[in-house]
Amino acid sequence: MTSTYRITLLPGDGIGPEIMAVAVDVLKTVGGQMDLAFEFEEALIGGAAIDATGEPLPEDTLKTCKGSDAVLLAAIGGYKWDTLPRHQRPETGLLGLRSGLELFANLRPATILPQLIDASSLKREVVEGVDIMVVRELTGGIYFGSPKGVFETETGEKRGVNTMAYTDREIDRIGKVAFETAQKRKGQLCSVDKANVLEVSQLWRDRITALSADYPDVTLTHMYVDNAAMQLIRWPKQFDTIVTGNLFGDILSDAAAMLTGSIGMLPSASLGASGPGVYEPVHGSAPDIAGQDRANPLAQVLSAAMMLRYGLDQPVAADRIEQAVTTVLDQGYRTGDIMSESMTQVGCKAMGEALLRALA
């Protein structure tokens, strides 16, 4: 019996439409092999939405996303829109999407594929075997805290303000996701904060510590964010699952991504308590290579695999896609960002064709 899923596609800007096309072809192929049917509907977000409607997240887009089983996002933004007022920029559309779908948990894996060890800027013995999952709180913290803005003081001087704030409830719900994620991995969770300086971090540490009583099979440790940044570079294999707030998670997940040698290889999932999640590569829209068939589609394809695994409960289909990625890398195919000596450099379309052959 065929299972049917409604998928909202948000190609976005820059290389987004190119890499999305590859992911859709891969999903159609896997679906045909496994009696899975996908009903795709495209919608506008980011710069493309601004150009068409004047808004980075049109109401129709959010409505379409809410009515789907999962949302597959490519990339947003570009130089073209950088000078717009903040509320009209592409990134505001992404924040609005996360808020509108109540996506409070961001899962970002940083896994070293053996074929790409030499693409990392770190020594082989440091990165070989690294497999980290960063669980980042997504809808609270300093990005959403109030008050915020630029205010004029009594002396006429301007003062910029952003507020880092978390409630018990916000910490507890991301903590539960992190502990449950760690249970599915090696049972090790490192909570990252700045409790030696920030009161909000002390509350974070207190709540995460209290939660640990419900997860006796998970070993909990704590680390200050500055030390965590250093340890990620010094000896990343000490980490399994990391949980942290919005700002720290934004920074540390990008640092972890670069352990792999290319941010073009990494997917992510943004999840809520219910409703559709959003699955997207962690890289940007790369406007400098847009339309040149030079983009790496593998992170987008792996995001589709995360969608199948975490959003649609189709782990076997996810495994097939991930194995196809491994196969094409074993065959020596590389896009420019992960190219190394004696490999075969291909463009975005050719990499997609190689994936379809691997699936076949």
Coordinates of C-alpha atoms in Angstrom, one line a residue:
M1 CA 0.0 0.0 0.0
T2 CA 1.4 3.4 -1.0
S3 CA 2.0 6.0 1.7
T4 CA 1.4 9.6 0.5
Y5 CA 3.0 12.6 2.0
R6 CA 2.5 16.3 1.3
I7 CA 5.9 18.1 1.1
T8 CA 6.2 21.9 0.8
L9 CA 9.3 22.9 -1.2
L10 CA 11.0 26.2 -0.4
P11 CA 13.8 26.6 -3.0
G12 CA 14.5 30.1 -1.9
D13 CA 17.4 32.1 -3.4
G14 CA 20.8 31.6 -5.0
I15 CA 21.7 28.0 -5.6
G16 CA 18.5 26.9 -3.8
P17 CA 16.5 26.0 -6.9
E18 CA 19.5 24.0 -8.3
I19 CA 20.1 21.8 -5.3
M20 CA 16.3 21.4 -4.6
A21 CA 15.8 20.0 -8.1
V22 CA 18.4 17.3 -7.3
A23 CA 16.7 16.4 -4.0
V24 CA 13.3 16.2 -5.6
D25 CA 14.6 13.8 -8.2
V26 CA 16.2 11.6 -5.5
L27 CA 13.0 11.6 -3.4
K28 CA 10.9 10.6 -6.5
T29 CA 13.3 7.8 -7.3
V30 CA 13.3 6.4 -3.7
G31 CA 9.5 6.9 -3.5
G32 CA 9.0 4.8 -6.6
Q33 CA 11.2 2.0 -5.2
M34 CA 9.4 1.9 -1.8
D35 CA 5.7 2.7 -2.5
L36 CA 6.1 6.2 -1.2
A37 CA 4.2 9.0 -3.0
F38 CA 5.2 12.7 -2.5
E39 CA 2.8 15.5 -3.4
F40 CA 5.2 18.5 -3.8
E41 CA 4.0 22.1 -3.6
E42 CA 6.4 25.0 -4.1
A43 CA 6.2 28.2 -2.1
L44 CA 8.1 31.5 -1.8
I45 CA 10.4 32.5 1.0
G46 CA 13.4 34.9 1.4
G47 CA 14.6 37.1 -1.4
A48 CA 12.4 35.4 -4.0
A49 CA 9.4 36.2 -1.9
I50 CA 10.5 39.8 -1.4
D51 CA 10.8 40.3 -5.1
A52 CA 7.4 38.8 -5.8
T53 CA 5.4 40.0 -2.9
G54 CA 7.4 42.5 -0.9
E55 CA 7.5 40.2 2.2
P56 CA 10.2 37.6 3.1
L57 CA 7.5 35.2 4.4
P58 CA 4.1 35.6 2.7
E59 CA 1.1 34.5 4.6
D60 CA 0.3 31.9 1.9
T61 CA 3.7 30.3 2.3
L62 CA 3.2 29.8 6.0
K63 CA -0.3 28.5 5.5
T64 CA 1.0 26.0 2.9
C65 CA 3.8 24.9 5.2
K66 CA 1.3 24.3 8.1
G67 CA -0.8 22.1 5.9
S68 CA 2.0 19.8 4.9
D69 CA 3.6 16.8 6.4
A70 CA 7.1 18.2 6.1
V71 CA 8.9 21.3 4.7
L72 CA 12.1 21.0 2.6
L73 CA 14.0 24.3 2.5
A74 CA 17.0 25.0 0.3
A75 CA 18.7 28.4 1.0
I76 CA 17.8 32.1 1.4
G77 CA 19.4 35.5 1.2
G78 CA 22.0 37.2 -1.0
Y79 CA 23.8 40.5 -1.4
K80 CA 20.8 41.9 -3.3
W81 CA 18.7 42.2 -0.2
D82 CA 21.4 43.0 2.4
T83 CA 20.6 46.8 2.6
L84 CA 16.8 46.3 3.2
P85 CA 15.4 47.2 6.7
R86 CA 15.8 44.3 9.1
H87 CA 12.1 43.4 9.1
Q88 CA 12.2 43.0 5.3
R89 CA 15.3 40.9 4.9
P90 CA 15.3 37.3 3.8
E91 CA 16.6 36.1 7.2
T92 CA 13.5 37.6 8.9
G93 CA 11.4 35.2 6.8
L94 CA 13.3 32.2 8.1
L95 CA 12.9 33.4 11.7
G96 CA 9.2 33.9 11.0
L97 CA 8.9 30.4 9.6
R98 CA 10.5 28.8 12.6
S99 CA 8.3 30.9 14.9
G100 CA 5.1 30.3 12.9
L101 CA 5.6 26.5 12.9
E102 CA 6.8 26.6 16.6
L103 CA 10.1 24.9 15.7
F104 CA 12.1 25.1 18.9
A105 CA 14.6 22.3 18.4
N106 CA 17.4 22.3 15.7
L107 CA 19.3 19.1 15.1
R108 CA 22.6 19.6 13.3
P109 CA 24.8 16.5 12.8
A110 CA 28.6 16.9 12.1
T111 CA 29.8 13.6 10.9
I112 CA 33.1 12.9 9.3
L113 CA 32.6 10.8 6.2
P114 CA 35.8 8.6 5.7
Q115 CA 36.0 9.6 2.0
L116 CA 36.3 13.3 3.0
I117 CA 38.7 13.2 5.9
D118 CA 41.4 15.0 3.9
A119 CA 39.0 17.8 3.1
S120 CA 39.1 18.9 6.7
S121 CA 41.6 21.6 7.7
L122 CA 42.4 19.6 10.8
K123 CA 44.7 16.6 11.1
R124 CA 43.3 13.2 10.3
E125 CA 43.9 11.9 13.8
V126 CA 41.9 14.7 15.2
V127 CA 38.8 14.4 13.0
E128 CA 38.7 10.7 12.0
G129 CA 35.6 9.1 13.6
V130 CA 34.0 12.4 14.7
D131 CA 30.2 12.0 14.9
I132 CA 28.5 14.9 16.8
M133 CA 24.9 16.0 17.0
V134 CA 24.3 19.6 18.1
V135 CA 20.8 20.2 19.6
R136 CA 20.2 24.0 19.4
E137 CA 17.2 25.8 21.0
L138 CA 15.7 27.8 18.2
T139 CA 12.9 30.1 19.2
G140 CA 14.1 31.7 22.4
G141 CA 17.3 33.4 23.8
I142 CA 18.9 36.6 22.6
Y143 CA 17.4 36.4 19.0
F144 CA 13.8 36.7 20.4
G145 CA 14.2 38.3 23.8
S146 CA 12.6 41.6 24.7
P147 CA 13.4 44.5 25.0
K148 CA 15.5 44.8 21.9
G149 CA 16.4 47.7 19.6
V150 CA 18.5 50.8 19.4
F151 CA 17.5 53.4 21.9
E152 CA 18.7 57.0 22.6
T153 CA 20.0 57.6 26.1
E154 CA 19.4 60.8 28.2
T155 CA 22.7 62.1 26.9
G156 CA 21.7 61.6 23.3
E157 CA 24.0 58.6 22.8
K158 CA 22.6 55.6 21.0
R159 CA 22.5 52.3 22.9
G160 CA 21.9 48.9 21.3
V161 CA 20.0 46.3 23.4
N162 CA 19.3 42.6 23.0
T163 CA 17.9 40.5 25.8
M164 CA 18.9 36.9 26.4
A165 CA 16.0 35.2 28.2
Y166 CA 14.8 31.7 28.8
T167 CA 11.9 30.3 30.9
D168 CA 11.8 26.9 32.7
R169 CA 9.4 25.6 30.0
E170 CA 11.7 26.6 27.1
I171 CA 14.7 25.0 28.7
D172 CA 12.9 21.8 29.7
R173 CA 11.4 21.1 26.3
I174 CA 14.7 21.5 24.4
G175 CA 16.4 19.5 27.2
K176 CA 14.0 16.6 26.7
V177 CA 14.7 16.5 23.0
A178 CA 18.5 16.5 23.7
F179 CA 18.3 13.7 26.3
E180 CA 16.1 11.6 23.9
T181 CA 18.5 12.3 21.1
A182 CA 21.4 11.2 23.3
Q183 CA 19.6 8.0 24.2
K184 CA 19.5 7.1 20.5
R185 CA 23.2 7.7 20.2
K186 CA 26.0 7.0 22.7
G187 CA 24.2 8.1 25.8
Q188 CA 26.5 11.1 26.3
L189 CA 25.1 14.7 26.6
C190 CA 27.2 17.8 27.1
S191 CA 25.2 21.0 28.0
V192 CA 26.9 24.2 27.0
D193 CA 26.3 27.5 28.7
K194 CA 28.0 30.5 30.3
A195 CA 26.8 30.0 33.9
N196 CA 29.9 31.5 35.4
V197 CA 28.8 34.9 34.1
L198 CA 25.2 34.9 32.9
E199 CA 22.2 34.4 35.2
V200 CA 20.1 33.0 32.3
S201 CA 22.8 30.3 31.8
Q202 CA 22.7 29.4 35.5
L203 CA 18.9 28.8 35.1
W204 CA 19.7 26.8 32.0
R205 CA 22.2 24.6 33.9
D206 CA 19.9 24.1 36.9
R207 CA 17.0 23.0 34.7
I208 CA 19.1 20.6 32.5
T209 CA 20.6 19.1 35.7
A210 CA 17.2 18.6 37.2
L211 CA 16.0 16.9 33.9
S212 CA 18.9 14.4 34.0
A213 CA 17.2 12.5 36.8
D214 CA 14.6 11.3 34.3
Y215 CA 17.3 9.9 32.0
P216 CA 19.6 7.7 34.1
D217 CA 21.0 6.0 31.0
V218 CA 22.4 9.3 29.7
T219 CA 25.7 10.7 31.1
L220 CA 25.4 14.5 31.5
T221 CA 28.3 16.9 31.6
H222 CA 28.5 20.7 31.5
M223 CA 30.9 23.0 29.7
Y224 CA 31.3 26.8 29.3
V225 CA 30.8 27.9 25.8
D226 CA 34.3 29.4 25.3
N227 CA 35.9 26.1 26.4
A228 CA 33.4 24.2 24.2
A229 CA 34.6 26.2 21.2
M230 CA 38.2 25.4 22.0
Q231 CA 37.5 21.7 22.7
L232 CA 35.6 21.3 19.4
I233 CA 38.8 22.2 17.6
R234 CA 41.3 20.5 20.0
W235 CA 39.6 17.1 20.4
P236 CA 36.1 16.9 18.9
K237 CA 35.8 13.1 19.4
Q238 CA 35.1 13.8 23.1
F239 CA 31.6 15.0 22.1
D240 CA 28.6 12.9 21.2
T241 CA 25.4 15.1 21.7
I242 CA 25.6 18.8 22.6
V243 CA 22.6 20.9 23.8
T244 CA 22.8 24.6 24.0
G245 CA 20.9 27.9 23.6
N246 CA 20.1 29.8 20.4
L247 CA 23.1 32.1 20.2
F248 CA 25.7 29.6 21.4
G249 CA 24.2 26.9 19.2
D250 CA 24.3 29.1 16.1
I251 CA 28.1 29.5 16.6
L252 CA 29.1 26.0 17.8
S253 CA 27.1 24.2 15.1
D254 CA 28.9 26.1 12.4
A255 CA 32.2 25.4 14.0
A256 CA 31.3 21.7 14.2
A257 CA 30.3 21.8 10.6
M258 CA 33.7 22.9 9.4
L259 CA 35.3 19.9 11.1
T260 CA 34.0 18.0 8.1
G261 CA 35.9 20.2 5.6
S262 CA 32.9 21.6 3.9
I263 CA 29.7 23.1 5.1
G264 CA 28.2 22.0 1.8
M265 CA 27.9 18.4 3.1
L266 CA 25.7 18.9 6.2
P267 CA 21.9 18.7 6.7
S268 CA 19.8 19.9 9.6
A269 CA 16.3 19.4 11.0
S270 CA 14.2 21.9 12.9
L271 CA 11.4 20.3 14.9
G272 CA 8.5 21.3 17.1
A273 CA 6.2 19.4 19.5
S274 CA 3.8 18.7 16.7
G275 CA 3.2 19.6 13.1
P276 CA 5.7 19.7 10.2
G277 CA 9.4 20.1 10.7
V278 CA 11.7 22.0 8.4
Y279 CA 14.7 20.2 6.8
E280 CA 17.5 22.3 5.2
P281 CA 21.2 22.3 4.5
V282 CA 23.3 24.4 6.9
H283 CA 25.1 26.3 4.1
G284 CA 23.9 29.6 2.6
S285 CA 22.6 30.6 -0.8
A286 CA 26.1 31.1 -2.4
P287 CA 24.9 33.8 -4.8
D288 CA 28.4 34.0 -6.3
I289 CA 28.0 30.6 -8.0
A290 CA 24.2 30.6 -8.5
G291 CA 23.1 29.4 -11.9
Q292 CA 26.6 28.1 -12.8
D293 CA 26.0 24.4 -12.1
R294 CA 28.8 24.4 -9.5
A295 CA 26.7 23.9 -6.3
N296 CA 27.1 20.9 -4.1
P297 CA 23.6 19.3 -3.7
L298 CA 24.6 16.6 -1.2
A299 CA 23.6 18.6 1.9
Q300 CA 20.2 19.2 0.4
V301 CA 19.9 15.5 -0.4
L302 CA 20.9 14.5 3.1
S303 CA 18.4 17.0 4.4
A304 CA 15.7 15.1 2.5
A305 CA 17.0 11.9 4.1
M306 CA 16.6 13.6 7.6
M307 CA 13.1 14.5 6.6
L308 CA 12.3 10.9 5.8
R309 CA 13.9 9.7 9.1
Y310 CA 12.7 12.3 11.6
G311 CA 9.6 13.8 10.0
L312 CA 8.0 10.9 8.0
D313 CA 9.2 7.9 10.0
Q314 CA 10.7 6.2 6.9
P315 CA 14.2 5.2 8.1
V316 CA 14.7 2.6 5.4
A317 CA 14.2 5.2 2.7
A318 CA 16.5 7.5 4.5
D319 CA 19.1 4.8 4.7
R320 CA 18.9 4.3 0.9
I321 CA 19.6 8.0 0.2
E322 CA 22.5 8.1 2.7
Q323 CA 24.0 5.0 1.2
A324 CA 23.7 6.5 -2.3
V325 CA 25.7 9.6 -1.1
T326 CA 28.3 7.2 0.3
T327 CA 28.4 5.3 -3.0
V328 CA 29.0 8.4 -5.2
L329 CA 31.8 9.6 -2.9
D330 CA 33.3 6.1 -3.0
Q331 CA 33.2 6.3 -6.8
G332 CA 35.3 9.5 -6.6
Y333 CA 32.7 12.1 -7.6
R334 CA 33.3 15.5 -6.1
T335 CA 31.9 19.0 -6.5
G336 CA 34.4 21.9 -6.4
D337 CA 34.0 22.6 -2.6
I338 CA 35.1 19.0 -1.7
M339 CA 37.5 18.3 -4.6
S340 CA 40.8 16.6 -3.9
E341 CA 43.6 15.1 -5.9
S342 CA 42.7 12.1 -8.2
M343 CA 38.9 12.6 -7.8
T344 CA 36.4 13.4 -10.6
Q345 CA 35.0 16.9 -10.4
V346 CA 31.4 17.3 -11.4
G347 CA 28.7 19.9 -11.3
C348 CA 25.4 20.0 -9.5
K349 CA 23.4 18.2 -12.2
A350 CA 26.0 15.5 -12.8
M351 CA 26.2 14.8 -9.1
G352 CA 22.5 14.4 -9.1
E353 CA 22.7 12.0 -12.0
A354 CA 25.4 10.0 -10.2
L355 CA 23.1 9.7 -7.2
L356 CA 20.2 8.4 -9.3
R357 CA 22.5 5.8 -10.8
A358 CA 23.6 4.7 -7.3
L359 CA 20.0 4.4 -6.2
A360 CA 19.2 2.3 -9.3

